[in-house]
């Protein structure tokens, strides 16, 4: 049974940084497509970073240059480094994996991901 467990959320002032972690059990998944999503109240879940098995990454313009997704396969852990945070980044953050083991993420659409963590809250105050 694959489990994704996020940690590292919290409250931070605008301009600050946080690093989120996602522990991936069922070790195989840690070597395949993984992603970070976020969802603010009243808004749709938004894909903000993906990482392929070869380390290739993708980001939307809203976070590009500020957020960095990375993985440590030896620790079965996914990370999201978030810098220069602003109030628009306030949301629940989730790590996710597709239902199938695929090496390259198909998209940042939530419908392409079927396995989710419970989320960790990030609150940015101005």
PDB file of N, CA and C in Angstrom, residues 70-115:
ATOM      1  N   UNK A  70      12.402  18.538  -5.756  1.00  0.00           N
ATOM      2  CA  UNK A  70      13.563  17.648  -5.819  1.00  0.00           C
ATOM      3  C   UNK A  70      13.198  16.337  -5.133  1.00  0.00           C
ATOM      4  N   UNK A  71      14.054  15.365  -5.296  1.00  0.00           N
ATOM      5  CA  UNK A  71      13.790  14.049  -4.702  1.00  0.00           C
ATOM      6  C   UNK A  71      15.086  13.450  -4.208  1.00  0.00           C
ATOM      7  N   UNK A  72      14.996  12.674  -3.173  1.00  0.00           N
ATOM      8  CA  UNK A  72      16.119  11.893  -2.661  1.00  0.00           C
ATOM      9  C   UNK A  72      15.667  10.446  -2.694  1.00  0.00           C
ATOM     10  N   UNK A  73      16.066   9.726  -3.735  1.00  0.00           N
ATOM     11  CA  UNK A  73      15.605   8.351  -3.900  1.00  0.00           C
ATOM     12  C   UNK A  73      16.093   7.444  -2.771  1.00  0.00           C
ATOM     13  N   UNK A  74      17.266   7.718  -2.258  1.00  0.00           N
ATOM     14  CA  UNK A  74      17.798   6.893  -1.166  1.00  0.00           C
ATOM     15  C   UNK A  74      16.936   7.008   0.085  1.00  0.00           C
ATOM     16  N   UNK A  75      16.312   8.178   0.274  1.00  0.00           N
ATOM     17  CA  UNK A  75      15.462   8.398   1.447  1.00  0.00           C
ATOM     18  C   UNK A  75      13.986   8.257   1.116  1.00  0.00           C
ATOM     19  N   UNK A  76      13.653   7.942  -0.135  1.00  0.00           N
ATOM     20  CA  UNK A  76      12.253   7.839  -0.555  1.00  0.00           C
ATOM     21  C   UNK A  76      11.470   9.098  -0.175  1.00  0.00           C
ATOM     22  N   UNK A  77      12.064  10.237  -0.450  1.00  0.00           N
ATOM     23  CA  UNK A  77      11.469  11.497  -0.025  1.00  0.00           C
ATOM     24  C   UNK A  77      11.448  12.497  -1.167  1.00  0.00           C
ATOM     25  N   UNK A  78      10.326  13.187  -1.272  1.00  0.00           N
ATOM     26  CA  UNK A  78      10.125  14.263  -2.233  1.00  0.00           C
ATOM     27  C   UNK A  78      10.150  15.577  -1.468  1.00  0.00           C
ATOM     28  N   UNK A  79      10.722  16.615  -2.080  1.00  0.00           N
ATOM     29  CA  UNK A  79      10.822  17.916  -1.418  1.00  0.00           C
ATOM     30  C   UNK A  79      10.230  19.014  -2.293  1.00  0.00           C
ATOM     31  N   UNK A  80       9.841  20.103  -1.643  1.00  0.00           N
ATOM     32  CA  UNK A  80       9.466  21.322  -2.343  1.00  0.00           C
ATOM     33  C   UNK A  80      10.058  22.497  -1.570  1.00  0.00           C
ATOM     34  N   UNK A  81      11.074  23.112  -2.148  1.00  0.00           N
ATOM     35  CA  UNK A  81      11.664  24.308  -1.561  1.00  0.00           C
ATOM     36  C   UNK A  81      10.899  25.511  -2.093  1.00  0.00           C
ATOM     37  N   UNK A  82      10.375  26.328  -1.185  1.00  0.00           N
ATOM     38  CA  UNK A  82       9.565  27.477  -1.568  1.00  0.00           C
ATOM     39  C   UNK A  82      10.226  28.749  -1.037  1.00  0.00           C
ATOM     40  N   UNK A  83      10.592  29.622  -1.938  1.00  0.00           N
ATOM     41  CA  UNK A  83      11.255  30.876  -1.568  1.00  0.00           C
ATOM     42  C   UNK A  83      10.403  32.067  -1.983  1.00  0.00           C
ATOM     43  N   UNK A  84      10.676  33.194  -1.363  1.00  0.00           N
ATOM     44  CA  UNK A  84       9.992  34.450  -1.687  1.00  0.00           C
ATOM     45  C   UNK A  84       8.471  34.253  -1.689  1.00  0.00           C
ATOM     46  N   UNK A  85       7.986  33.681  -0.619  1.00  0.00           N
ATOM     47  CA  UNK A  85       6.554  33.375  -0.505  1.00  0.00           C
ATOM     48  C   UNK A  85       5.728  34.650  -0.398  1.00  0.00           C
ATOM     49  N   UNK A  86       4.521  34.592  -0.933  1.00  0.00           N
ATOM     50  CA  UNK A  86       3.580  35.701  -0.808  1.00  0.00           C
ATOM     51  C   UNK A  86       2.208  35.167  -0.409  1.00  0.00           C
ATOM     52  N   UNK A  87       1.282  36.068  -0.162  1.00  0.00           N
ATOM     53  CA  UNK A  87      -0.027  35.648   0.364  1.00  0.00           C
ATOM     54  C   UNK A  87      -0.779  34.745  -0.604  1.00  0.00           C
ATOM     55  N   UNK A  88      -0.499  34.868  -1.894  1.00  0.00           N
ATOM     56  CA  UNK A  88      -1.168  34.002  -2.878  1.00  0.00           C
ATOM     57  C   UNK A  88      -0.724  32.548  -2.759  1.00  0.00           C
ATOM     58  N   UNK A  89       0.354  32.309  -2.038  1.00  0.00           N
ATOM     59  CA  UNK A  89       0.842  30.942  -1.850  1.00  0.00           C
ATOM     60  C   UNK A  89       0.159  30.233  -0.678  1.00  0.00           C
ATOM     61  N   UNK A  90      -0.683  30.939   0.059  1.00  0.00           N
ATOM     62  CA  UNK A  90      -1.399  30.335   1.171  1.00  0.00           C
ATOM     63  C   UNK A  90      -2.360  29.278   0.657  1.00  0.00           C
ATOM     64  N   UNK A  91      -2.192  28.040   1.125  1.00  0.00           N
ATOM     65  CA  UNK A  91      -2.995  26.916   0.631  1.00  0.00           C
ATOM     66  C   UNK A  91      -2.619  25.660   1.401  1.00  0.00           C
ATOM     67  N   UNK A  92      -3.412  24.613   1.166  1.00  0.00           N
ATOM     68  CA  UNK A  92      -3.029  23.267   1.601  1.00  0.00           C
ATOM     69  C   UNK A  92      -2.185  22.668   0.480  1.00  0.00           C
ATOM     70  N   UNK A  93      -1.052  22.106   0.836  1.00  0.00           N
ATOM     71  CA  UNK A  93      -0.132  21.536  -0.141  1.00  0.00           C
ATOM     72  C   UNK A  93      -0.141  20.012  -0.041  1.00  0.00           C
ATOM     73  N   UNK A  94      -0.215  19.366  -1.211  1.00  0.00           N
ATOM     74  CA  UNK A  94      -0.310  17.915  -1.289  1.00  0.00           C
ATOM     75  C   UNK A  94       0.794  17.365  -2.198  1.00  0.00           C
ATOM     76  N   UNK A  95       1.357  16.235  -1.815  1.00  0.00           N
ATOM     77  CA  UNK A  95       2.165  15.504  -2.780  1.00  0.00           C
ATOM     78  C   UNK A  95       1.296  14.429  -3.411  1.00  0.00           C
ATOM     79  N   UNK A  96       1.664  14.034  -4.613  1.00  0.00           N
ATOM     80  CA  UNK A  96       0.806  13.138  -5.377  1.00  0.00           C
ATOM     81  C   UNK A  96       1.620  12.265  -6.310  1.00  0.00           C
ATOM     82  N   UNK A  97       1.033  11.133  -6.645  1.00  0.00           N
ATOM     83  CA  UNK A  97       1.633  10.206  -7.600  1.00  0.00           C
ATOM     84  C   UNK A  97       0.530   9.651  -8.486  1.00  0.00           C
ATOM     85  N   UNK A  98       0.842   9.309  -9.714  1.00  0.00           N
ATOM     86  CA  UNK A  98      -0.155   8.666 -10.561  1.00  0.00           C
ATOM     87  C   UNK A  98      -0.471   7.271 -10.026  1.00  0.00           C
ATOM     88  N   UNK A  99      -1.583   6.707 -10.450  1.00  0.00           N
ATOM     89  CA  UNK A  99      -1.918   5.341 -10.015  1.00  0.00           C
ATOM     90  C   UNK A  99      -0.941   4.333 -10.607  1.00  0.00           C
ATOM     91  N   UNK A 100      -0.491   4.574 -11.838  1.00  0.00           N
ATOM     92  CA  UNK A 100       0.453   3.662 -12.474  1.00  0.00           C
ATOM     93  C   UNK A 100       1.880   4.170 -12.274  1.00  0.00           C
ATOM     94  N   UNK A 101       2.808   3.224 -12.349  1.00  0.00           N
ATOM     95  CA  UNK A 101       4.216   3.605 -12.268  1.00  0.00           C
ATOM     96  C   UNK A 101       4.627   4.144 -13.637  1.00  0.00           C
ATOM     97  N   UNK A 102       4.739   5.436 -13.741  1.00  0.00           N
ATOM     98  CA  UNK A 102       5.182   6.024 -14.994  1.00  0.00           C
ATOM     99  C   UNK A 102       6.399   6.886 -14.716  1.00  0.00           C
ATOM    100  N   UNK A 103       7.347   6.856 -15.623  1.00  0.00           N
ATOM    101  CA  UNK A 103       8.599   7.557 -15.383  1.00  0.00           C
ATOM    102  C   UNK A 103       8.492   9.050 -15.694  1.00  0.00           C
ATOM    103  N   UNK A 104       7.559   9.406 -16.606  1.00  0.00           N
ATOM    104  CA  UNK A 104       7.425  10.796 -17.009  1.00  0.00           C
ATOM    105  C   UNK A 104       6.016  11.278 -16.698  1.00  0.00           C
ATOM    106  N   UNK A 105       5.917  12.364 -15.956  1.00  0.00           N
ATOM    107  CA  UNK A 105       4.616  12.901 -15.611  1.00  0.00           C
ATOM    108  C   UNK A 105       3.903  13.387 -16.879  1.00  0.00           C
ATOM    109  N   UNK A 106       2.628  13.060 -17.009  1.00  0.00           N
ATOM    110  CA  UNK A 106       1.866  13.412 -18.208  1.00  0.00           C
ATOM    111  C   UNK A 106       1.502  14.886 -18.237  1.00  0.00           C
ATOM    112  N   UNK A 107       1.241  15.444 -17.072  1.00  0.00           N
ATOM    113  CA  UNK A 107       0.781  16.825 -16.998  1.00  0.00           C
ATOM    114  C   UNK A 107       0.828  17.274 -15.546  1.00  0.00           C
ATOM    115  N   UNK A 108       0.313  18.463 -15.273  1.00  0.00           N
ATOM    116  CA  UNK A 108       0.114  18.931 -13.894  1.00  0.00           C
ATOM    117  C   UNK A 108      -1.374  18.944 -13.542  1.00  0.00           C
ATOM    118  N   UNK A 109      -2.177  18.208 -14.292  1.00  0.00           N
ATOM    119  CA  UNK A 109      -3.614  18.138 -13.999  1.00  0.00           C
ATOM    120  C   UNK A 109      -3.867  17.137 -12.879  1.00  0.00           C
ATOM    121  N   UNK A 110      -4.723  17.496 -11.954  1.00  0.00           N
ATOM    122  CA  UNK A 110      -5.003  16.614 -10.821  1.00  0.00           C
ATOM    123  C   UNK A 110      -5.633  15.307 -11.268  1.00  0.00           C
ATOM    124  N   UNK A 111      -6.328  15.317 -12.411  1.00  0.00           N
ATOM    125  CA  UNK A 111      -6.977  14.092 -12.892  1.00  0.00           C
ATOM    126  C   UNK A 111      -5.974  13.041 -13.342  1.00  0.00           C
ATOM    127  N   UNK A 112      -4.730  13.427 -13.563  1.00  0.00           N
ATOM    128  CA  UNK A 112      -3.698  12.464 -13.955  1.00  0.00           C
ATOM    129  C   UNK A 112      -2.994  11.850 -12.750  1.00  0.00           C
ATOM    130  N   UNK A 113      -3.436  12.223 -11.545  1.00  0.00           N
ATOM    131  CA  UNK A 113      -2.809  11.705 -10.322  1.00  0.00           C
ATOM    132  C   UNK A 113      -3.885  11.050  -9.461  1.00  0.00           C
ATOM    133  N   UNK A 114      -3.606   9.829  -9.002  1.00  0.00           N
ATOM    134  CA  UNK A 114      -4.628   9.104  -8.260  1.00  0.00           C
ATOM    135  C   UNK A 114      -4.247   8.776  -6.834  1.00  0.00           C
ATOM    136  N   UNK A 115      -3.054   9.132  -6.426  1.00  0.00           N
ATOM    137  CA  UNK A 115      -2.601   8.848  -5.063  1.00  0.00           C
ATOM    138  C   UNK A 115      -2.173  10.169  -4.415  1.00  0.00           C
TER     139      UNK A 115
END
